[in-house]
mmCIF file of C-alpha atoms in Angstrom:
data_model
loop_
_atom_site.group_PDB
_atom_site.id
_atom_site.type_symbol
_atom_site.label_atom_id
_atom_site.label_comp_id
_atom_site.label_asym_id
_atom_site.label_seq_id
_atom_site.Cartn_x
_atom_site.Cartn_y
_atom_site.Cartn_z
ATOM 1 C CA UNK H 43 41.894 -51.252 -25.488
ATOM 2 C CA UNK H 44 45.538 -50.723 -25.145
ATOM 3 C CA UNK H 45 46.315 -52.486 -28.388
ATOM 4 C CA UNK H 46 43.860 -50.194 -30.475
ATOM 5 C CA UNK H 47 45.726 -47.368 -29.172
ATOM 6 C CA UNK H 48 48.945 -48.479 -30.229
ATOM 7 C CA UNK H 49 47.786 -49.377 -33.451
ATOM 8 C CA UNK H 50 46.451 -45.426 -33.740
ATOM 9 C CA UNK H 51 49.528 -44.140 -32.550
ATOM 10 C CA UNK H 52 51.360 -46.339 -34.861
ATOM 11 C CA UNK H 53 49.052 -45.304 -38.132
ATOM 12 C CA UNK H 54 49.596 -41.545 -36.895
ATOM 13 C CA UNK H 55 53.432 -42.013 -36.804
ATOM 14 C CA UNK H 56 53.014 -43.664 -40.401
ATOM 15 C CA UNK H 57 51.352 -41.171 -41.483
ATOM 16 C CA UNK H 58 53.506 -38.252 -40.064
ATOM 17 C CA UNK H 59 56.389 -40.158 -41.837
ATOM 18 C CA UNK H 60 54.557 -40.348 -45.179
ATOM 19 C CA UNK H 61 52.877 -36.971 -45.383
ATOM 20 C CA UNK H 62 55.028 -34.983 -42.906
ATOM 21 C CA UNK H 63 53.077 -31.504 -42.143
ATOM 22 C CA UNK H 64 50.683 -29.616 -44.241
ATOM 23 C CA UNK H 65 52.537 -26.798 -45.925
ATOM 24 C CA UNK H 66 52.215 -23.032 -44.670
ATOM 25 C CA UNK H 67 48.917 -21.167 -45.218
ATOM 26 C CA UNK H 68 48.851 -19.000 -47.847
ATOM 27 C CA UNK H 69 47.582 -15.266 -47.372
ATOM 28 C CA UNK H 70 44.917 -13.474 -49.520
ATOM 29 C CA UNK H 71 46.899 -10.767 -50.105
ATOM 30 C CA UNK H 72 49.433 -12.805 -51.153
ATOM 31 C CA UNK H 73 47.274 -14.647 -53.936
ATOM 32 C CA UNK H 74 45.994 -11.737 -55.818
ATOM 33 C CA UNK H 75 47.783 -9.153 -57.934
ATOM 34 C CA UNK H 76 46.401 -5.564 -58.725
ATOM 35 C CA UNK H 77 46.721 -4.590 -62.189
ATOM 36 C CA UNK H 78 45.479 -0.900 -62.945
ATOM 37 C CA UNK H 79 43.186 -1.178 -66.369
ATOM 38 C CA UNK H 80 43.932 0.898 -69.339
ATOM 39 C CA UNK H 81 41.466 3.112 -71.488
ATOM 40 C CA UNK H 82 40.029 0.803 -74.130
ATOM 41 C CA UNK H 83 40.663 1.877 -77.814
ATOM 42 C CA UNK H 84 37.631 -0.023 -79.038
ATOM 43 C CA UNK H 85 39.372 -2.425 -81.028
ATOM 44 C CA UNK H 86 39.110 -5.382 -79.084
ATOM 45 C CA UNK H 87 35.273 -5.360 -78.389
ATOM 46 C CA UNK H 88 34.789 -4.549 -82.419
ATOM 47 C CA UNK H 89 32.157 -6.811 -84.027
ATOM 48 C CA UNK H 90 33.898 -8.723 -87.401
ATOM 49 C CA UNK H 91 31.385 -10.760 -89.019
ATOM 50 C CA UNK H 92 33.759 -12.802 -90.965
ATOM 51 C CA UNK H 93 35.463 -13.815 -88.037
ATOM 52 C CA UNK H 94 32.713 -15.132 -86.317
ATOM 53 C CA UNK H 95 32.871 -19.044 -86.984
ATOM 54 C CA UNK H 96 36.326 -18.759 -85.453
ATOM 55 C CA UNK H 97 34.225 -18.590 -82.403
ATOM 56 C CA UNK H 98 30.996 -20.683 -82.757
ATOM 57 C CA UNK H 99 30.245 -24.256 -83.371
ATOM 58 C CA UNK H 100 27.113 -25.715 -85.230
ATOM 59 C CA UNK H 101 26.382 -29.519 -84.662
ATOM 60 C CA UNK H 102 24.362 -29.278 -88.071
ATOM 61 C CA UNK H 103 27.200 -28.018 -89.423
ATOM 62 C CA UNK H 104 29.922 -30.292 -88.278
ATOM 63 C CA UNK H 105 27.246 -33.039 -89.440
ATOM 64 C CA UNK H 106 27.285 -32.045 -92.871
ATOM 65 C CA UNK H 107 23.464 -31.332 -93.098
#
C-alpha cells in the first residue's frame, strides 16, 4: 500500500514539474469590451443583386449542370 502512495506522490511531483500551476483566472469583465454602435446609414444593409453570386454557392453550377 505504501508503494502505491509513493508512486502516486511521484506521479504528482512529475505532473507538477511538467505542467507547473494553472494560469490565473480571467474575470468576465476583462474578457468583454463594450463598444457603442453608431446609427446605420443603410449602405451596408443594401441589396446588391449583381453581387449576390459572391455569397452563395450552388452545387449544380459548380458541377456545370
